Amino acid sequence: MRLEDLGITIKDLDFGGVDAESDRRLADYFIDTPQVDEALSFRSAHFIGRKGSGKSSIFTQLPRLAVERYGPGCRVSLMTPDQYAWGALRQYEERGLLPEQAHSNAWKFTIAVDAAAAALETPVDLHDENARKALEQIRTFVAKNFGDDAPTPTTTAQRLLKGLEAFNLEAFGFGVGFERSKQEMPLTPQVIDLLLNAVEKVCGRVGVLVAADRLDDSWDGSDVSQSLLIGLMKATKEINDRFSHRDGTGLHVVTFLRSDIYQGLRFDDKDKHRAVEEEISWNVDLLRDLVNARLPDGLTVDDIFEEGDMRGSIAPFNYLVKRTFLRPREIIQFLQLCQKRTPAGETEIAKDTIRDAEELYSAWKVDDLKQEYRRVFSDFDDLLEALRQTQHRFDSIEEFSAALKEKAPRLVESHGDRELVQRLFDASIIGVRMRNAGVARFRCEDPDLLLPSTGSVYIHQSLYKGLNISEKRAS
């Protein structure tokens, strides 16, 4: 079927928003990927992916998806700490504790309060007597400390910064404003346990899922930023280890974080987190499904393009995908740009229109990559610009390293050529074809791919136009 059969044009199509927050119809064409199943399984904890990979799409749909899977007995609380919450959490300290541990306690307390508020929304008829008593404790605690307004990460963090001694803990049998000096153990863990134990009693037959997103909004690469995120990773795992159950009951925490930031975090026992990491990745078939779901019934993405292959005997949609890092946001951006460049009244996207749109799209990719990576590597802009007006293929890693030394000697002297090559490889700006066999492979296609010691180096096709890359003829 073609658009003309339906009496509509390319301009009539709605490919949706490029970000989850602005896409009001996301629930209508949301795609269930393996990562969605993991997010609902109460197994994985850290969902990592590049910008535009769909982290926020999963995050925003969790409340609906959890009810569909587990029924009304599973409540989801969505946490998006703003700059004010980050500012308060950054300042939090505890005497005698390293910053990472203090930040872990601060996150655990913030999550515990958030989970407690979510527990209040669970159906009362699903609770036994002990659970109902715990609910009343939680209700009293929230009312005494936050009034009629539900607590948020910002209000909790700001209250925490004033000192836990100011919290009213009458709900748990303590007097108002009791002093830290009178306690045998640090106050933060004690209060955290009071809240989490109450939530645990409520969650015997129901589930509370706390999800945190937009964790990179206030990231600046500083030591305190690292400490904050490490504290969150540790808090998440510790809570899940104690309170999460695979049947959708208990308390479970999931975090959504950019992969480049997560990979740069260094902390003891990070290897213990490997089992609960989940990389958000896409392939051609999933991206095709994503676009097809946004088209009118009976249409597929191949029906909206001019018939026939592009240069290189590749179908138009696959041509677009090859010029993305396999991220939903990119394929939607490219399609929308092609749509914008298509004249009114046309019922297909012409091949010439795709090539015309690629010029601007590729320039966008250059700018987007700089924005994406400059906060984790301050010299990234200069590193990417070092590839401008070079060639699309280098016969060896050594030849490519030599080109970097010539184009960016300061960077090579400061960081070493191998580190620069590794950073470009990790960002999928370059891929490697090993032993002169097969095709060039990029990490965006396989997150587990490692940089080999030998092989031909290829620059990603999305950057050819934006960096004015020339195609080197095969020798």
XYZ file of C-alpha atoms in Angstrom:
475
model
C 0.000 0.000 0.000
C 1.150 3.532 -0.809
C 0.153 6.895 0.645
C -1.787 7.819 -2.478
C -4.028 4.778 -1.865
C -5.012 6.314 1.474
C -5.454 9.793 0.066
C -2.752 11.327 2.257
C 0.640 12.915 1.649
C 4.044 12.859 3.307
C 3.170 16.121 5.072
C 0.199 14.389 6.744
C 2.344 11.816 8.559
C 3.113 12.196 12.270
C 6.402 10.597 13.281
C 5.996 11.726 16.898
C 8.273 13.764 19.141
C 12.039 13.365 19.313
C 11.988 13.309 23.110
C 9.743 11.364 25.471
C 8.740 14.407 27.517
C 7.125 16.176 24.523
C 5.622 13.123 22.807
C 1.996 13.017 23.964
C 1.194 9.975 21.827
C 4.117 7.870 23.009
C 1.872 5.353 24.775
C -0.002 4.740 21.495
C 3.063 3.514 19.621
C 5.460 2.511 22.394
C 7.626 -0.486 21.451
C 8.236 -3.257 23.981
C 11.939 -4.052 23.763
C 13.937 -6.560 25.846
C 15.014 -3.665 28.074
C 11.373 -2.848 28.842
C 10.885 -6.377 30.116
C 13.997 -6.048 32.261
C 12.783 -2.766 33.736
C 9.598 -4.487 34.881
C 11.218 -7.725 36.021
C 12.586 -6.424 39.346
C 15.948 -7.876 38.250
C 18.063 -5.171 36.606
C 18.821 -1.847 38.288
C 21.055 0.330 36.095
C 19.715 1.078 32.610
C 22.450 2.726 30.596
C 22.375 4.113 27.097
C 23.492 7.004 24.959
C 21.507 10.210 24.549
C 18.428 9.560 22.462
C 18.499 5.800 22.992
C 15.074 5.703 24.636
C 15.893 5.801 28.353
C 13.294 8.456 29.106
C 10.714 6.711 26.931
C 10.898 3.610 29.116
C 11.002 5.784 32.243
C 7.850 7.761 31.410
C 5.866 4.639 30.466
C 6.729 2.614 33.588
C 3.567 3.528 35.564
C 1.303 2.303 32.766
C 3.414 -0.764 31.987
C 3.662 -1.824 35.640
C -0.110 -1.774 36.059
C -0.530 -3.759 32.836
C 1.861 -6.442 34.099
C 1.172 -6.586 37.836
C -2.206 -4.897 38.243
C -3.043 -1.992 40.592
C -0.952 -3.561 43.363
C 2.264 -2.198 41.848
C 2.956 1.524 42.258
C 5.627 3.405 40.340
C 7.230 6.623 41.541
C 9.159 8.658 38.961
C 12.055 10.705 40.338
C 13.694 13.412 38.237
C 15.988 15.330 40.604
C 16.227 18.968 39.495
C 19.112 21.379 40.012
C 17.829 22.286 43.471
C 17.780 18.654 44.610
C 21.257 18.154 43.187
C 22.470 21.303 44.905
C 21.251 20.087 48.301
C 22.528 16.543 47.819
C 25.945 17.828 46.737
C 26.310 19.678 50.045
C 25.262 16.783 52.249
C 27.986 15.506 54.583
C 28.204 13.155 57.538
C 30.942 13.341 60.122
C 33.410 10.474 59.826
C 32.131 9.266 56.445
C 33.691 9.503 52.997
C 31.670 11.613 50.513
C 30.552 8.513 48.576
C 29.081 6.897 51.678
C 27.465 10.130 52.845
C 25.922 10.594 49.399
C 24.771 6.976 49.390
C 22.983 7.602 52.705
C 21.441 10.785 51.350
C 20.127 8.928 48.290
C 18.833 6.044 50.392
C 16.946 8.484 52.583
C 15.537 10.334 49.554
C 14.470 7.048 47.937
C 13.023 5.776 51.225
C 10.844 8.886 51.584
C 9.776 8.638 47.935
C 8.941 4.938 48.315
C 7.034 5.632 51.525
C 4.861 8.206 49.746
C 4.247 5.755 46.887
C 3.302 3.016 49.360
C 0.441 5.221 50.590
C -1.172 4.857 47.166
C -1.300 1.058 47.232
C -4.791 -0.517 47.545
C -5.696 -0.941 51.226
C -7.657 -4.139 50.584
C -4.439 -5.911 49.571
C -2.822 -5.391 52.990
C -2.877 -7.482 56.127
C -3.037 -5.999 59.635
C 0.733 -5.476 59.973
C 0.875 -3.747 56.597
C -1.956 -1.429 57.577
C -0.198 -0.471 60.798
C 2.944 0.303 58.798
C 0.865 2.384 56.391
C -0.413 4.479 59.274
C 3.170 5.052 60.481
C 4.145 6.179 56.996
C 1.081 8.384 56.670
C 1.860 10.081 59.982
C 5.542 10.551 59.091
C 4.732 12.124 55.698
C 2.023 14.389 57.150
C 4.199 15.567 60.065
C 7.186 16.353 57.872
C 5.775 17.361 54.500
C 2.229 18.452 55.198
C -0.412 17.971 52.554
C 2.076 18.088 49.667
C 3.671 14.853 48.501
C 7.435 14.859 49.105
C 9.718 15.399 46.113
C 13.463 14.810 45.728
C 13.948 18.556 46.109
C 11.941 18.992 49.314
C 13.436 15.842 50.844
C 17.017 16.814 49.990
C 16.558 20.348 51.280
C 15.092 19.085 54.543
C 17.908 16.560 54.838
C 20.485 19.317 54.435
C 19.037 21.103 57.458
C 19.788 18.037 59.559
C 17.908 14.855 60.279
C 17.462 15.975 63.876
C 14.779 18.367 62.617
C 12.601 15.531 61.300
C 9.546 14.550 63.268
C 9.826 10.819 64.016
C 6.903 10.476 66.406
C 5.354 7.979 63.961
C 8.167 5.587 64.835
C 8.111 6.145 68.589
C 10.762 8.865 68.898
C 10.317 12.312 70.370
C 10.485 15.427 68.257
C 13.963 16.679 67.392
C 15.909 13.981 69.240
C 19.642 14.537 69.193
C 22.230 12.589 67.265
C 24.540 12.481 70.277
C 22.027 10.383 72.189
C 21.996 7.623 69.590
C 24.355 4.666 69.567
C 24.516 4.557 65.763
C 24.659 7.281 63.074
C 21.261 8.872 62.666
C 20.989 8.573 58.893
C 21.074 4.744 58.653
C 18.742 4.491 61.628
C 16.066 6.702 60.089
C 16.542 5.054 56.682
C 15.910 1.653 58.247
C 12.797 2.929 60.038
C 11.299 4.059 56.752
C 12.435 1.106 54.644
C 11.267 -1.428 57.206
C 7.840 0.216 57.205
C 7.755 0.134 53.391
C 8.819 -3.526 53.466
C 5.850 -4.411 55.696
C 3.512 -2.641 53.282
C 5.031 -4.414 50.279
C 4.381 -7.984 51.347
C 1.667 -8.322 48.711
C 2.257 -5.239 46.580
C 5.198 -3.667 44.784
C 6.743 -0.200 44.790
C 9.060 0.664 41.903
C 11.116 3.864 42.252
C 12.700 5.038 38.993
C 15.240 7.870 38.605
C 15.946 9.620 35.301
C 17.624 12.781 33.972
C 20.556 12.129 36.249
C 22.955 13.754 33.800
C 21.200 17.145 33.727
C 23.383 18.549 36.512
C 26.447 16.467 35.735
C 29.633 18.515 35.375
C 32.318 15.822 35.642
C 33.589 17.092 38.996
C 34.605 14.834 41.877
C 31.440 15.701 43.791
C 29.292 14.842 40.743
C 31.029 11.486 40.522
C 30.536 10.912 44.243
C 26.827 11.718 43.969
C 26.208 9.254 41.151
C 28.351 6.550 42.747
C 26.351 7.049 45.927
C 23.128 6.563 43.957
C 24.415 3.400 42.261
C 25.384 1.925 45.634
C 22.128 2.970 47.294
C 20.124 1.410 44.476
C 21.865 -1.942 44.722
C 21.765 -2.060 48.533
C 18.028 -1.361 48.612
C 17.281 -3.895 45.884
C 19.401 -6.575 47.547
C 17.349 -6.235 50.735
C 13.830 -5.415 49.647
C 13.214 -6.462 46.024
C 11.377 -9.632 44.953
C 11.209 -11.100 41.460
C 7.423 -11.533 41.577
C 6.795 -7.776 41.435
C 6.395 -7.302 45.178
C 8.705 -5.490 47.567
C 10.658 -2.327 46.836
C 12.792 -2.048 43.702
C 14.834 0.904 42.395
C 15.930 1.481 38.801
C 18.158 4.237 37.457
C 18.514 5.520 33.903
C 21.925 6.961 33.095
C 23.992 7.886 30.060
C 26.440 5.116 29.211
C 29.419 7.450 28.749
C 28.922 8.843 32.258
C 28.350 5.432 33.824
C 31.460 3.992 32.181
C 33.507 6.852 33.628
C 32.453 6.160 37.228
C 35.204 4.468 39.245
C 34.378 2.868 42.567
C 35.129 -0.209 44.620
C 32.975 -3.257 43.917
C 31.707 -1.891 40.606
C 32.108 -5.442 39.328
C 29.257 -6.454 41.656
C 26.963 -4.159 39.693
C 27.605 -5.866 36.341
C 24.817 -8.381 36.901
C 22.238 -5.587 37.315
C 23.382 -3.420 34.389
C 21.242 -3.332 31.263
C 22.483 -1.656 28.087
C 19.714 -0.044 26.025
C 20.439 -0.955 22.430
C 18.560 -1.030 19.133
C 18.955 -2.744 15.782
C 17.540 -2.154 12.306
C 14.499 -4.357 12.889
C 13.535 -2.648 16.156
C 13.912 0.807 14.592
C 11.758 -0.355 11.682
C 9.107 -1.533 14.160
C 9.320 1.822 15.956
C 8.610 3.767 12.759
C 5.939 1.353 11.493
C 4.045 1.767 14.763
C 3.791 5.519 14.061
C 2.386 5.114 10.553
C -1.271 4.680 9.558
C -2.571 1.109 9.607
C -1.533 -0.882 6.574
C 1.575 1.196 5.840
C 5.199 0.270 6.419
C 8.187 2.559 6.332
C 9.227 1.206 2.923
C 5.917 2.465 1.481
C 6.749 6.125 2.143
C 9.944 6.218 0.069
C 10.518 6.394 -3.653
C 10.846 2.856 -4.972
C 14.293 1.472 -5.750
C 17.624 1.436 -3.953
C 19.980 4.238 -3.061
C 23.607 4.301 -4.136
C 25.344 1.142 -2.958
C 22.246 -1.021 -3.519
C 20.748 -0.120 -0.178
C 17.042 0.498 0.509
C 16.167 4.082 1.518
C 15.221 3.245 5.105
C 18.400 1.234 5.613
C 20.322 4.162 4.114
C 18.909 6.377 6.868
C 19.638 3.833 9.598
C 23.255 3.489 8.460
C 23.603 7.208 9.148
C 22.442 6.916 12.739
C 24.048 5.471 15.846
C 20.984 3.187 16.086
C 19.065 5.547 18.350
C 15.320 6.251 18.033
C 15.790 10.009 18.312
C 18.093 10.059 15.286
C 15.868 8.060 12.959
C 12.904 10.277 13.885
C 14.986 13.434 13.345
C 16.158 12.225 9.930
C 12.633 11.249 8.862
C 11.197 14.572 10.021
C 13.873 16.445 8.122
C 13.112 14.446 4.967
C 9.423 15.205 5.518
C 10.142 18.918 5.855
C 12.175 18.929 2.627
C 9.461 17.078 0.686
C 7.270 19.437 -1.412
C 3.607 19.765 -0.461
C 1.327 17.250 -2.130
C 3.991 14.566 -2.594
C 3.116 11.024 -1.572
C 6.657 9.685 -1.241
C 10.073 10.820 -0.034
C 12.362 11.044 -3.043
C 15.931 9.766 -2.992
C 17.175 13.237 -3.915
C 15.299 14.597 -0.882
C 17.098 12.110 1.375
C 20.477 13.224 0.026
C 19.495 16.872 0.437
C 18.330 16.334 4.024
C 21.502 14.442 4.856
C 23.605 17.606 4.571
C 21.873 19.312 7.496
C 21.309 16.089 9.424
C 25.043 15.298 9.367
C 25.885 18.801 10.594
C 23.446 18.219 13.444
C 25.217 14.988 14.324
C 28.551 16.782 14.633
C 27.050 19.371 16.966
C 25.111 16.747 18.938
C 28.224 14.642 19.532
C 30.112 17.654 20.850
C 27.295 18.449 23.244
C 27.014 14.808 24.307
C 30.664 14.209 25.142
C 32.269 17.516 26.096
C 31.195 17.159 29.734
C 33.013 13.850 30.109
C 36.032 14.890 27.995
C 36.763 18.604 27.807
C 38.872 18.266 24.632
C 36.192 16.371 22.729
C 35.265 19.275 20.417
C 38.869 19.601 19.225
C 39.205 15.824 18.897
C 36.155 15.586 16.650
C 37.266 18.578 14.598
C 40.595 16.820 14.001
C 38.681 14.499 11.649
C 37.362 17.323 9.494
C 38.353 17.089 5.811
C 40.075 13.767 6.311
C 39.187 10.477 4.596
C 36.513 7.937 5.424
C 38.922 4.995 5.725
C 42.438 4.398 7.047
C 44.222 1.159 6.251
C 45.418 0.627 9.826
C 45.061 1.976 13.343
C 48.657 3.178 13.045
C 47.792 5.239 9.954
C 44.813 6.738 11.750
C 46.932 7.548 14.831
C 49.480 9.255 12.582
C 46.707 11.414 11.119
C 45.651 12.430 14.643
C 49.239 13.379 15.501
C 49.348 15.583 12.442
C 45.932 17.207 12.897
C 45.853 17.457 16.703
C 49.398 17.333 18.113
C 48.388 19.042 21.377
C 45.759 16.439 22.115
C 48.101 13.562 21.340
C 50.771 15.044 23.583
C 48.276 15.584 26.418
C 46.363 12.304 26.232
C 48.283 9.898 24.015
C 47.076 8.649 20.651
C 45.705 5.334 22.003
C 43.384 7.090 24.462
C 42.090 9.380 21.722
C 41.439 6.433 19.422
C 39.663 4.650 22.277
C 37.408 7.635 22.969
C 36.442 7.907 19.308
C 35.803 4.163 19.184
C 33.688 4.212 22.373
C 31.546 6.972 20.864
C 31.186 4.967 17.595
C 32.691 7.859 15.668
C 35.106 5.303 14.285
C 34.710 1.582 13.705
C 37.211 -1.107 12.814
C 37.279 -3.718 10.087
C 39.437 -6.559 11.323
C 41.753 -8.634 9.164
C 40.441 -6.886 6.051
C 37.405 -9.145 6.147
C 33.697 -8.414 6.509
C 32.458 -4.910 7.289
C 33.544 -2.213 9.708
C 32.017 -2.746 13.147
C 30.930 0.044 15.496
C 30.155 -0.089 19.217
C 26.669 1.328 18.627
C 25.914 -1.986 16.889
C 27.496 -4.099 19.631
C 28.024 -2.515 23.081
C 30.388 -5.353 24.042
C 32.725 -4.668 21.125
C 36.330 -3.980 22.161
C 38.905 -1.918 20.297
C 41.248 -4.393 18.586
C 44.976 -3.881 18.256
C 44.915 -4.050 14.444
C 42.467 -3.362 11.639
C 41.277 -0.762 9.158
C 39.617 2.319 10.665
C 36.368 3.738 9.252
C 34.651 6.999 10.173
C 30.912 6.658 10.807
C 28.770 7.544 7.797
C 26.592 9.933 9.796
C 29.519 12.372 9.892
C 30.634 12.378 6.255
C 28.733 15.502 5.226
C 29.076 17.349 8.524
C 32.854 16.926 8.648
C 33.380 17.107 4.886
C 34.899 13.620 4.821
C 36.161 12.399 1.456
C 35.738 8.783 0.398
C 39.028 7.031 -0.144
C 39.003 4.682 -3.084
C 39.905 1.055 -2.487
C 43.545 0.374 -3.331
